[in-house]
Coordinates of C-alpha atoms in Angstrom, one line a residue:
M136 CA 102.4 -23.4 53.1
T137 CA 102.0 -24.0 56.7
V138 CA 98.5 -25.2 57.9
N139 CA 97.2 -24.5 61.4
M140 CA 95.8 -27.9 62.1
R141 CA 94.1 -26.7 65.3
K142 CA 92.0 -24.1 63.6
L143 CA 91.0 -26.5 60.9
S144 CA 89.9 -28.9 63.5
D145 CA 87.8 -26.2 65.3
L146 CA 86.1 -25.2 62.0
T147 CA 85.3 -28.8 61.2
R148 CA 83.6 -29.1 64.6
T149 CA 81.6 -25.8 64.2
A150 CA 80.1 -26.5 60.7
P151 CA 77.4 -28.9 61.8
A152 CA 76.2 -26.5 64.4
V153 CA 75.9 -23.7 61.8
R154 CA 74.0 -26.0 59.5
R155 CA 71.6 -26.9 62.4
F156 CA 71.1 -23.2 63.2
L157 CA 70.2 -22.5 59.6
R158 CA 67.7 -25.3 59.5
E159 CA 66.0 -24.4 62.8
E160 CA 62.4 -22.8 62.5
D161 CA 61.7 -22.0 66.2
G162 CA 60.9 -18.3 66.6
S163 CA 59.6 -17.6 63.1
L164 CA 55.9 -17.4 64.3
L165 CA 56.8 -14.6 66.6
I166 CA 58.1 -12.5 63.7
L167 CA 54.8 -13.2 61.8
S168 CA 52.7 -12.2 64.8
L169 CA 54.6 -9.0 65.2
Q170 CA 53.9 -8.2 61.5
I171 CA 50.2 -8.9 61.9
F172 CA 50.0 -6.9 65.1
I173 CA 51.5 -3.9 63.4
I174 CA 49.0 -4.2 60.5
M175 CA 46.1 -4.5 63.0
M176 CA 47.2 -1.4 64.9
I177 CA 47.5 0.6 61.7
T178 CA 44.0 -0.6 60.5
L179 CA 42.5 0.2 63.9
G180 CA 44.1 3.6 63.9
I181 CA 42.7 4.4 60.4
A182 CA 39.3 3.2 61.6
I183 CA 39.4 5.5 64.5
D184 CA 40.3 8.3 62.2
F185 CA 37.3 7.5 60.0
V186 CA 34.9 7.3 63.0
R187 CA 36.2 10.7 64.2
F188 CA 35.7 12.1 60.7
E189 CA 32.1 10.8 60.4
E190 CA 31.2 12.2 63.8
R191 CA 32.7 15.5 62.8
R192 CA 30.9 15.5 59.5
A193 CA 27.5 14.7 61.2
L194 CA 28.1 17.6 63.6
V195 CA 28.9 20.0 60.8
Q196 CA 25.8 18.8 58.8
S197 CA 23.4 19.3 61.6
T198 CA 24.8 22.7 62.4
L199 CA 24.5 23.8 58.8
D200 CA 20.9 22.5 58.7
R201 CA 19.9 24.5 61.8
A202 CA 21.7 27.6 60.5
A203 CA 20.0 27.4 57.1
L204 CA 16.6 26.9 58.7
A205 CA 17.0 29.9 61.1
A206 CA 18.4 32.2 58.4
A207 CA 15.7 31.3 55.8
S208 CA 12.8 32.2 58.1
L209 CA 10.7 35.0 56.7
N210 CA 9.7 36.0 60.2
Q211 CA 13.3 37.1 61.2
K212 CA 14.4 40.5 59.9
V213 CA 18.2 40.2 60.5
D214 CA 20.5 39.7 57.4
P215 CA 20.1 35.9 56.7
E216 CA 23.8 35.4 55.9
T217 CA 24.7 37.0 59.3
V218 CA 22.3 34.7 61.1
A219 CA 23.7 31.6 59.4
K220 CA 27.3 32.5 60.1
D221 CA 26.5 33.3 63.8
Y222 CA 24.9 29.8 64.2
I223 CA 28.0 28.2 62.8
D224 CA 30.5 30.2 64.9
K225 CA 28.6 29.7 68.1
A226 CA 28.6 25.9 67.5
G227 CA 32.4 26.1 67.6
L228 CA 32.9 25.7 63.9
S229 CA 34.2 29.1 63.1
Y230 CA 37.3 27.5 61.6
L231 CA 35.2 26.4 58.7
N232 CA 35.1 30.0 57.4
A233 CA 31.6 29.4 56.1
Q234 CA 30.2 31.8 53.5
P235 CA 26.4 31.4 53.5
K236 CA 24.5 32.5 50.4
A237 CA 21.0 34.0 50.7
T238 CA 18.6 34.6 47.8
G239 CA 15.0 35.7 47.8
G240 CA 12.1 37.4 46.2
L241 CA 12.2 41.2 45.7
N242 CA 9.3 41.5 48.1
D243 CA 10.3 38.8 50.6
E244 CA 7.7 36.4 49.3
W245 CA 10.4 33.7 49.5
R246 CA 13.9 33.2 50.8
R247 CA 16.5 30.5 50.2
V248 CA 19.8 30.1 52.2
E249 CA 22.5 27.8 50.9
I250 CA 25.7 26.9 52.9
T251 CA 28.6 24.8 51.6
V252 CA 31.8 24.3 53.5
Q253 CA 35.0 22.3 53.0
D254 CA 36.1 20.6 56.3
T255 CA 39.6 19.1 56.6
M256 CA 40.5 17.0 59.7
P257 CA 44.1 16.0 60.5
T258 CA 44.4 12.3 61.1
I259 CA 46.2 10.6 64.0
F260 CA 47.2 7.3 62.4
G261 CA 46.8 8.3 58.8
P262 CA 50.4 9.5 58.4
I263 CA 51.6 5.9 58.7
L264 CA 50.1 5.4 55.3
K265 CA 50.9 9.0 54.2
I266 CA 47.2 10.0 54.7
N267 CA 47.7 13.2 56.7
S268 CA 44.1 14.4 56.6
L269 CA 40.5 13.6 55.6
S270 CA 38.3 16.2 53.8
S271 CA 34.6 16.5 52.9
E272 CA 32.2 18.9 51.4
V273 CA 29.1 19.5 53.5
S274 CA 26.2 21.5 52.2
S275 CA 22.7 22.4 53.4
A276 CA 19.9 24.5 52.0
A277 CA 16.6 25.7 53.4
E278 CA 13.8 27.6 51.8
E279 CA 10.7 29.3 53.0
S280 CA 8.4 30.1 50.2
V281 CA 4.8 31.2 50.7
G282 CA 4.2 31.3 47.0
T283 CA 0.6 31.6 45.8
V284 CA -2.0 30.6 48.4
E285 CA -5.7 29.9 47.9
I286 CA -7.7 29.9 51.1
S287 CA -11.3 29.0 51.9
L288 CA -12.4 30.4 55.3
V289 CA -15.5 28.4 56.2
L290 CA -17.3 30.0 59.2
D291 CA -20.2 28.8 61.3
V292 CA -23.0 31.5 61.5
S293 CA -25.7 29.3 63.0
G294 CA -27.8 30.6 65.9
S295 CA -25.6 29.3 68.7
M296 CA -22.9 31.7 67.5
N297 CA -25.0 34.5 69.1
E298 CA -24.5 33.0 72.6
S299 CA -22.7 35.1 75.2
V300 CA -19.2 34.0 76.2
S301 CA -17.0 35.2 79.0
Y302 CA -13.2 34.8 79.1
T303 CA -10.0 36.4 80.0
D304 CA -8.3 38.2 77.2
P305 CA -4.9 36.5 76.9
S306 CA -3.2 39.7 75.6
T307 CA -4.5 42.0 78.3
G308 CA -5.4 39.7 81.2
K309 CA -8.8 41.4 81.5
A310 CA -12.2 39.8 81.8
V311 CA -14.3 40.0 78.6
T312 CA -17.9 39.3 77.8
S313 CA -18.9 39.1 74.2
T314 CA -20.7 36.8 71.8
R315 CA -19.1 33.9 70.0
I316 CA -19.8 35.5 66.6
A317 CA -18.0 38.7 67.7
V318 CA -15.0 36.7 68.9
T319 CA -14.9 34.8 65.6
Q320 CA -15.1 38.1 63.6
S321 CA -12.1 39.5 65.6
A322 CA -10.0 36.4 65.3
A323 CA -10.8 35.8 61.6
N324 CA -10.0 39.4 60.7
S325 CA -6.6 39.1 62.5
F326 CA -6.0 35.9 60.5
I327 CA -6.7 37.8 57.3
G328 CA -4.3 40.5 58.3
Q329 CA -1.6 38.0 59.0
M330 CA -2.1 36.5 55.6
F331 CA -1.6 39.8 53.9
D332 CA 1.4 40.6 56.1
T333 CA 3.2 37.4 55.1
I334 CA 1.9 36.6 51.7
Q335 CA 0.3 39.6 49.9
T336 CA 2.6 42.3 51.2
P337 CA 2.0 45.8 49.8
T338 CA 4.9 45.5 47.4
A339 CA 4.4 41.8 46.5
P340 CA 3.3 40.8 43.0
A341 CA -0.5 41.0 42.7
G342 CA -2.4 37.8 42.8
R343 CA -0.2 36.1 45.5
L344 CA -3.2 35.5 47.8
A345 CA -6.9 34.7 47.2
I346 CA -9.3 34.2 50.1
S347 CA -12.9 33.0 49.8
I348 CA -15.2 33.5 52.8
V349 CA -17.9 30.9 53.1
P350 CA -20.5 31.5 55.9
Y351 CA -22.9 28.6 56.6
N352 CA -25.9 27.7 58.8
Q353 CA -28.4 25.1 57.5
N354 CA -27.3 26.0 54.0
V355 CA -24.9 28.2 52.1
V356 CA -26.0 31.3 50.3
L357 CA -24.2 32.0 47.0
G358 CA -25.6 35.5 46.8
S359 CA -26.2 37.7 43.8
T360 CA -22.5 38.0 43.0
L361 CA -21.4 34.4 42.9
T362 CA -24.6 33.3 41.0
K363 CA -23.2 35.2 38.1
G364 CA -20.6 32.5 37.8
Y365 CA -23.0 29.5 38.2
T366 CA -26.3 28.6 36.6
L367 CA -29.1 27.7 39.0
S368 CA -32.3 25.9 38.0
T369 CA -35.4 27.9 37.3
D370 CA -37.9 25.5 38.8
V371 CA -39.0 27.9 41.5
S372 CA -40.6 31.3 41.1
N373 CA -38.5 34.4 40.5
G374 CA -38.4 37.5 42.6
S375 CA -37.9 37.5 46.3
Y376 CA -38.6 33.7 46.5
A377 CA -35.7 32.8 44.2
K378 CA -33.1 31.7 46.8
T379 CA -29.4 31.4 45.9
C380 CA -28.6 28.2 47.8
I381 CA -28.2 24.9 45.9
D382 CA -29.3 21.4 47.0
L383 CA -26.4 19.4 48.2
H384 CA -28.3 16.7 50.1
E385 CA -27.6 14.1 47.4
A386 CA -24.3 15.5 46.1
D387 CA -21.2 13.5 45.6
F388 CA -19.1 14.3 48.7
G389 CA -16.4 12.0 47.5
T390 CA -15.3 14.7 45.1
L391 CA -14.4 18.3 45.8
G392 CA -15.8 20.3 42.9
I393 CA -19.1 21.8 41.9
D394 CA -19.1 22.1 38.2
A395 CA -19.6 25.7 37.1
N396 CA -20.6 24.5 33.6
V397 CA -23.5 22.4 34.9
T398 CA -26.9 23.8 36.0
Q399 CA -27.2 23.3 39.7
Q400 CA -30.5 22.5 41.5
R401 CA -31.7 25.6 43.3
T402 CA -32.9 25.1 46.9
M403 CA -36.6 25.4 47.3
Y404 CA -37.9 28.5 49.1
G405 CA -40.0 28.0 52.2
D406 CA -39.8 25.5 55.0
S407 CA -39.4 21.8 54.3
V408 CA -38.4 20.9 57.8
F409 CA -39.5 17.6 59.3
S410 CA -40.7 18.2 62.9
Y411 CA -40.2 14.6 64.2
D412 CA -43.8 14.4 65.3
F413 CA -47.2 14.7 63.7
N414 CA -48.5 17.7 65.7
V415 CA -46.9 19.9 63.1
S416 CA -47.2 23.6 62.5
P417 CA -48.2 25.0 59.2
W418 CA -45.4 27.6 59.6
A419 CA -47.6 30.3 58.1
T420 CA -44.6 32.5 58.8
W421 CA -41.4 30.5 58.0
S422 CA -39.2 30.3 61.0
I423 CA -36.6 27.9 59.6
E424 CA -36.3 28.5 55.9
N425 CA -34.5 26.0 53.7
C426 CA -32.3 28.9 52.5
V427 CA -32.1 32.1 54.4
E428 CA -31.3 34.6 51.7
N429 CA -29.2 37.3 53.4
S430 CA -26.4 39.3 51.7
S431 CA -24.4 39.3 54.9
R432 CA -24.3 35.5 54.8
A433 CA -23.5 35.3 51.0
I434 CA -20.2 33.8 49.9
L435 CA -17.4 36.2 49.0
A436 CA -15.4 34.3 46.4
Y437 CA -11.8 35.0 45.6
G438 CA -11.2 38.2 47.4
N439 CA -7.8 39.8 47.4
N440 CA -8.6 43.2 49.0
E441 CA -7.8 43.1 52.7
T442 CA -10.3 45.9 53.6
V443 CA -13.2 44.2 51.7
L444 CA -12.5 40.8 53.2
K445 CA -12.4 42.2 56.7
Q446 CA -15.6 44.1 56.2
K447 CA -17.3 40.9 55.0
I448 CA -16.3 39.2 58.2
T449 CA -17.5 42.2 60.3
D450 CA -20.9 42.1 58.6
L451 CA -21.7 38.4 59.4
V452 CA -25.0 37.7 61.1
A453 CA -25.7 34.5 62.9
S454 CA -29.0 32.4 63.0
G455 CA -30.3 29.0 61.9
D456 CA -29.2 25.4 62.1
T457 CA -25.8 23.9 61.2
A458 CA -24.7 22.1 58.1
I459 CA -20.9 21.8 58.4
D460 CA -20.8 19.5 55.4
F461 CA -22.5 22.1 53.1
G462 CA -20.1 24.8 54.3
A463 CA -17.1 22.5 53.7
K464 CA -18.3 21.4 50.3
W465 CA -18.5 25.0 49.0
G466 CA -15.2 25.8 50.6
M467 CA -13.6 22.9 48.8
A468 CA -15.5 23.7 45.6
L469 CA -14.0 27.1 45.4
L470 CA -10.5 25.6 45.6
D471 CA -11.3 23.1 42.9
P472 CA -10.4 23.8 39.2
L473 CA -14.1 23.1 38.3
A474 CA -14.8 26.6 39.7
A475 CA -12.4 28.2 37.2
P476 CA -15.2 29.1 34.6
A477 CA -17.2 30.8 37.4
I478 CA -14.1 32.9 38.5
T479 CA -13.4 33.8 34.9
K480 CA -17.0 35.1 34.6
L481 CA -16.6 37.1 37.8
I482 CA -13.4 38.6 36.6
A483 CA -15.2 39.6 33.4
S484 CA -17.9 41.3 35.4
K485 CA -15.3 42.9 37.6
D486 CA -16.6 41.2 40.7
V487 CA -13.2 39.5 41.1
S488 CA -9.9 41.2 40.5
G489 CA -8.2 40.5 37.2
D490 CA -5.0 39.8 39.2
L491 CA -6.5 36.4 40.0
T492 CA -6.8 35.3 36.4
G493 CA -6.2 31.6 36.2
H494 CA -7.5 30.8 39.7
P495 CA -8.2 28.3 41.0
F496 CA -5.1 26.5 39.8
A497 CA -4.8 22.8 39.1
Y498 CA -3.9 20.6 42.1
T499 CA -0.7 19.5 40.3
N500 CA 1.5 21.8 38.4
V501 CA 1.9 20.2 35.0
S502 CA 3.1 23.3 33.1
G503 CA 6.4 23.5 34.9
N504 CA 5.7 27.2 35.6
S505 CA 5.7 27.8 39.4
A506 CA 3.3 30.7 38.8
N507 CA 0.6 28.3 37.8
T508 CA 0.4 26.5 41.2
A509 CA -0.9 27.3 44.6
M510 CA -1.1 26.0 48.1
K511 CA -4.8 25.2 48.7
V512 CA -6.0 25.6 52.3
L513 CA -9.4 25.0 54.0
V514 CA -10.0 26.5 57.4
L515 CA -13.3 25.1 58.8
M516 CA -14.7 26.1 62.2
T517 CA -17.9 25.4 64.2
D518 CA -19.2 25.8 67.7
G519 CA -21.5 22.8 67.5
E520 CA -22.3 19.8 65.4
N521 CA -24.1 18.9 62.2
T522 CA -27.9 19.2 62.5
R523 CA -30.1 19.3 59.4
S524 CA -30.8 20.8 56.0
Y525 CA -34.0 20.5 54.0
S526 CA -35.5 21.3 50.6
T527 CA -38.3 20.1 48.4
R528 CA -37.8 17.7 45.4
P529 CA -38.2 19.5 42.0
A530 CA -41.3 17.5 41.1
Y531 CA -43.2 19.0 44.0
R532 CA -42.3 22.7 43.7
T533 CA -44.4 24.0 40.9
G534 CA -47.5 23.0 38.9
A535 CA -50.6 21.0 39.9
S536 CA -50.5 19.5 43.3
G537 CA -53.4 17.1 42.7
L538 CA -55.5 19.2 45.0
M539 CA -58.6 20.8 43.5
T540 CA -61.2 23.1 44.8
T541 CA -64.6 24.5 43.9
S542 CA -63.3 27.9 45.0
S543 CA -62.2 30.2 42.2
T544 CA -59.3 31.4 44.5
G545 CA -57.5 28.2 43.8
K546 CA -56.3 28.0 47.4
L547 CA -56.9 25.9 50.5
T548 CA -59.5 27.5 52.7
L549 CA -57.6 27.8 56.0
T550 CA -59.3 28.0 59.4
T551 CA -57.7 30.1 62.1
D552 CA -58.2 30.8 65.8
Y553 CA -58.9 34.2 67.5
Y554 CA -55.2 35.2 67.1
G555 CA -55.0 34.3 63.5
N556 CA -53.1 31.1 64.0
I557 CA -53.9 28.4 61.4
T558 CA -55.9 25.6 63.0
G559 CA -56.8 23.6 59.9
Y560 CA -58.5 23.8 56.6
S561 CA -62.1 23.5 55.3
T562 CA -62.9 20.2 53.5
T563 CA -65.9 21.6 51.8
G564 CA -65.4 21.6 48.0
L565 CA -61.9 20.2 48.4
Y566 CA -60.9 17.2 46.2
Y567 CA -57.7 15.3 45.3
Y568 CA -57.2 13.9 41.9
D569 CA -55.2 10.7 41.2
P570 CA -55.5 9.5 37.6
T571 CA -54.0 6.1 38.5
R572 CA -57.0 5.3 40.6
N573 CA -60.6 4.3 39.7
P574 CA -62.6 6.3 40.7
P575 CA -59.9 9.0 40.5
Y576 CA -61.3 11.8 42.8
Y577 CA -61.1 11.8 46.6
S578 CA -63.6 14.0 48.5
Y579 CA -62.2 15.4 51.7
K580 CA -65.8 16.2 52.9
S581 CA -67.0 12.6 52.6
A582 CA -63.6 11.0 53.1
S583 CA -64.2 8.7 50.1
W584 CA -63.1 8.2 46.5
M585 CA -65.6 9.1 43.8
G586 CA -66.2 9.9 40.1
T587 CA -65.8 13.4 38.6
P588 CA -67.6 16.0 40.8
S589 CA -70.4 18.0 39.1
S590 CA -69.0 21.4 40.2
K591 CA -66.3 23.3 38.3
L592 CA -62.9 22.6 39.9
Y593 CA -59.8 24.8 40.1
N594 CA -56.3 23.5 40.5
I595 CA -54.4 24.3 43.7
T596 CA -50.8 24.5 42.6
Y597 CA -47.7 23.9 44.6
D598 CA -46.7 27.5 43.9
T599 CA -49.9 28.6 45.7
L600 CA -49.2 26.3 48.7
W601 CA -45.6 27.3 49.2
K602 CA -45.3 30.8 47.9
T603 CA -48.8 32.4 48.2
Q604 CA -50.0 30.6 51.3
K605 CA -46.5 30.0 52.8
L606 CA -47.3 26.6 54.1
S607 CA -44.7 24.1 55.3
L608 CA -44.0 21.0 53.4
H609 CA -44.4 18.8 56.5
W610 CA -47.8 20.3 57.4
V611 CA -49.1 19.9 53.8
A612 CA -47.9 16.3 53.5
D613 CA -49.1 15.4 57.0
K614 CA -52.5 17.1 57.0
V615 CA -53.5 17.3 53.4
L616 CA -51.8 15.2 50.8
S617 CA -51.5 12.0 52.7
R618 CA -55.2 12.0 53.8
P619 CA -56.7 10.3 50.7
Y620 CA -54.4 7.2 51.4
G621 CA -54.9 6.9 55.2
T622 CA -54.1 8.5 58.5
S623 CA -51.4 6.3 59.9
A624 CA -48.0 7.7 60.8
A625 CA -46.3 5.5 58.3
I626 CA -48.5 6.8 55.4
K627 CA -47.9 10.4 56.5
K628 CA -44.1 9.9 56.8
A629 CA -44.0 8.1 53.4
T630 CA -45.8 11.1 51.8
Y631 CA -43.3 13.5 53.3
D632 CA -40.3 11.4 52.3
K633 CA -41.5 11.2 48.8
M634 CA -41.6 15.0 48.5
A635 CA -38.6 16.1 50.7
L636 CA -34.9 16.4 50.3
R637 CA -33.0 16.3 53.6
S638 CA -29.8 15.4 55.2
T639 CA -29.4 15.2 59.0
F640 CA -26.9 14.4 61.7
S641 CA -25.0 11.2 60.9
D642 CA -25.7 11.7 57.1
K643 CA -23.9 15.0 57.3
D644 CA -21.0 13.6 59.4
A645 CA -20.5 10.9 56.8
N646 CA -20.6 13.5 54.0
L647 CA -17.9 15.6 55.7
L648 CA -15.6 12.7 56.3
K649 CA -15.9 11.7 52.6
L650 CA -15.0 15.2 51.6
C651 CA -12.0 15.4 53.9
K652 CA -10.7 12.1 52.5
A653 CA -11.1 13.5 48.9
A654 CA -9.2 16.6 50.1
K655 CA -6.3 14.3 51.3
A656 CA -6.0 12.8 47.8
K657 CA -5.7 16.2 46.2
G658 CA -3.2 17.6 48.7
V659 CA -5.5 20.3 50.2
K660 CA -4.4 21.4 53.7
V661 CA -7.3 21.2 56.1
F662 CA -7.4 23.0 59.4
T663 CA -10.5 22.4 61.6
I664 CA -11.5 24.4 64.7
A665 CA -14.1 23.4 67.3
I666 CA -14.9 26.3 69.6
D667 CA -16.3 25.8 73.1
V668 CA -17.3 22.2 72.6
E669 CA -16.8 19.0 74.6
D670 CA -14.4 16.3 73.4
T671 CA -17.2 13.9 73.4
S672 CA -19.5 15.9 71.2
N673 CA -20.2 14.8 67.6
G674 CA -18.9 18.2 66.4
A675 CA -15.5 17.7 68.0
K676 CA -15.2 14.1 66.9
V677 CA -16.1 14.7 63.2
L678 CA -13.8 17.8 62.9
K679 CA -10.9 15.9 64.5
A680 CA -11.5 13.0 62.2
C681 CA -11.7 15.4 59.2
A682 CA -8.3 16.9 60.0
E683 CA -6.8 13.4 60.5
E684 CA -8.1 12.5 57.0
G685 CA -6.0 15.4 55.8
T686 CA -2.5 15.4 54.3
G687 CA -0.6 15.7 57.6
S688 CA 0.0 19.3 56.9
G689 CA -3.4 20.3 58.5
K690 CA -4.4 20.1 62.1
Y691 CA -7.4 19.9 64.4
Y692 CA -7.8 22.6 67.1
K693 CA -10.1 22.3 70.0
T694 CA -10.2 25.7 71.5
S695 CA -12.2 28.2 73.5
S696 CA -13.5 31.6 72.6
G697 CA -10.7 33.2 74.7
Q698 CA -8.0 31.3 72.7
L699 CA -9.6 31.6 69.3
S700 CA -7.3 34.4 68.2
T701 CA -4.3 32.3 69.2
T702 CA -5.7 29.4 67.3
F703 CA -6.1 31.4 64.1
A704 CA -2.6 32.8 64.5
S705 CA -1.2 29.3 64.8
I706 CA -2.9 28.3 61.6
A707 CA -1.5 31.4 59.9
K708 CA 2.0 30.5 61.0
K709 CA 1.5 26.9 59.7
I710 CA 0.4 28.2 56.3
T711 CA 3.7 30.0 56.0
A712 CA 5.6 27.2 57.6
L713 CA 9.3 26.6 56.8
R714 CA 10.3 23.7 54.7
L715 CA 13.7 22.1 54.6
V716 CA 14.1 21.3 51.0
E717 CA 17.5 19.6 50.9

């Protein structure tokens, strides 16, 4: 064998160089860096795909939400599925091939629109990892459901509502002169019409809507119908003097109800007003009665006949002072389940439709049956502010007054002027009996206390003072009953305060705010309306605060006579407001 010694020598010289090359590490970091860079680019690309996907999903979701809301509105008459699809297509999402599904009541009392789509987005960088697309299911649902609604429409019918108002009719642009009560009647009747158009439609199930109308001035008249459902005290005479107001001066305004199973204190007939000075009138003819019994101002409880409700509004007559708290209390009370026994009695007497059996419903539906729940709404309006309400405490309504006379008539002998106006009373033969004193008799003639008079004495009863002689509480307290104990203003006022029930101004504002706070806790939706009032007035302030105490679903409206119809229309729309449920 022949060996090429030259090639062997070359190989021997090359071997060390190969071994050095194999041991050399320079350049390996570059390879690693390239590998990391490739991984980062892939991760960044996938991240970009996910960001694009989320932006697209958010766009699809918001579009479906808007489409469902628009389609579910009971106010629009186009096919709801068509409306929803049109929204989606015009948003540039027609490729989703959405198939909205609409369901609703047979009588359009509710409507629900559901939309579910599958969206697939091709990825840009995903194919590197064999992720060619990203998919998601997007859904939305909206429902407008007016359900069953119980409304108390509490309307101011005080004397200022008779004032003349001039405004431009927003619908015609023409100048109008009317009275505030007439404007309110028109707006309230339109509101009632809207409620029947959207809730109690002609073909809707009976009992969908119940409206109570609560007029108020210095008090609230229950009237002969509603008193069938409540028991009123009998501590005043019957007949034309038995008024159907109840005393709320010391009521618990921190709660909403008035218990139909508990006897309520009837408001005293006559005039118990405090005149704020001591030059008081005997009010021989009562000009400001504690309770002005008038059928036109009586409550209409739980009406569901549109014609009857509108006629009640049309018949309203305005006069008297203003007790917003009393009106609101009765409005709330008729929404409260404590009124259920009263409504049951009125259904039995056929004064309330049998379709409203079970009303007023509980605040919370515990039965699981949606038919046993209702939206409860209070609409409260005034054109002024709280003033005053009066009555006489039960102990000073009937029976012996302590006054005694030698006259067999058993009455005060009144003195009058040429025109028949009462100027005072005769002190001859007039005594006051106080068994806690010794001596117990006071002689008005001698202005001194004494023993038992020698003449026969006849009791002058409270019934005689208030009903027969029609005297005011303030005049009797100031001029007659306080006299045995002194003539100072303090004694006169103390005598009156002992006998009177009253709530005035700030008392009533505080009552109203407590009531509104209680309504918030129960979920009652409270809408308040101040008509033709200044922002700085107490009426505007307390109604605004009342609405703010509400659930957030209510609202305060400061409006004018010319805009009152628009205000009521806004409230009607809110009552049937759309709710996004998912």
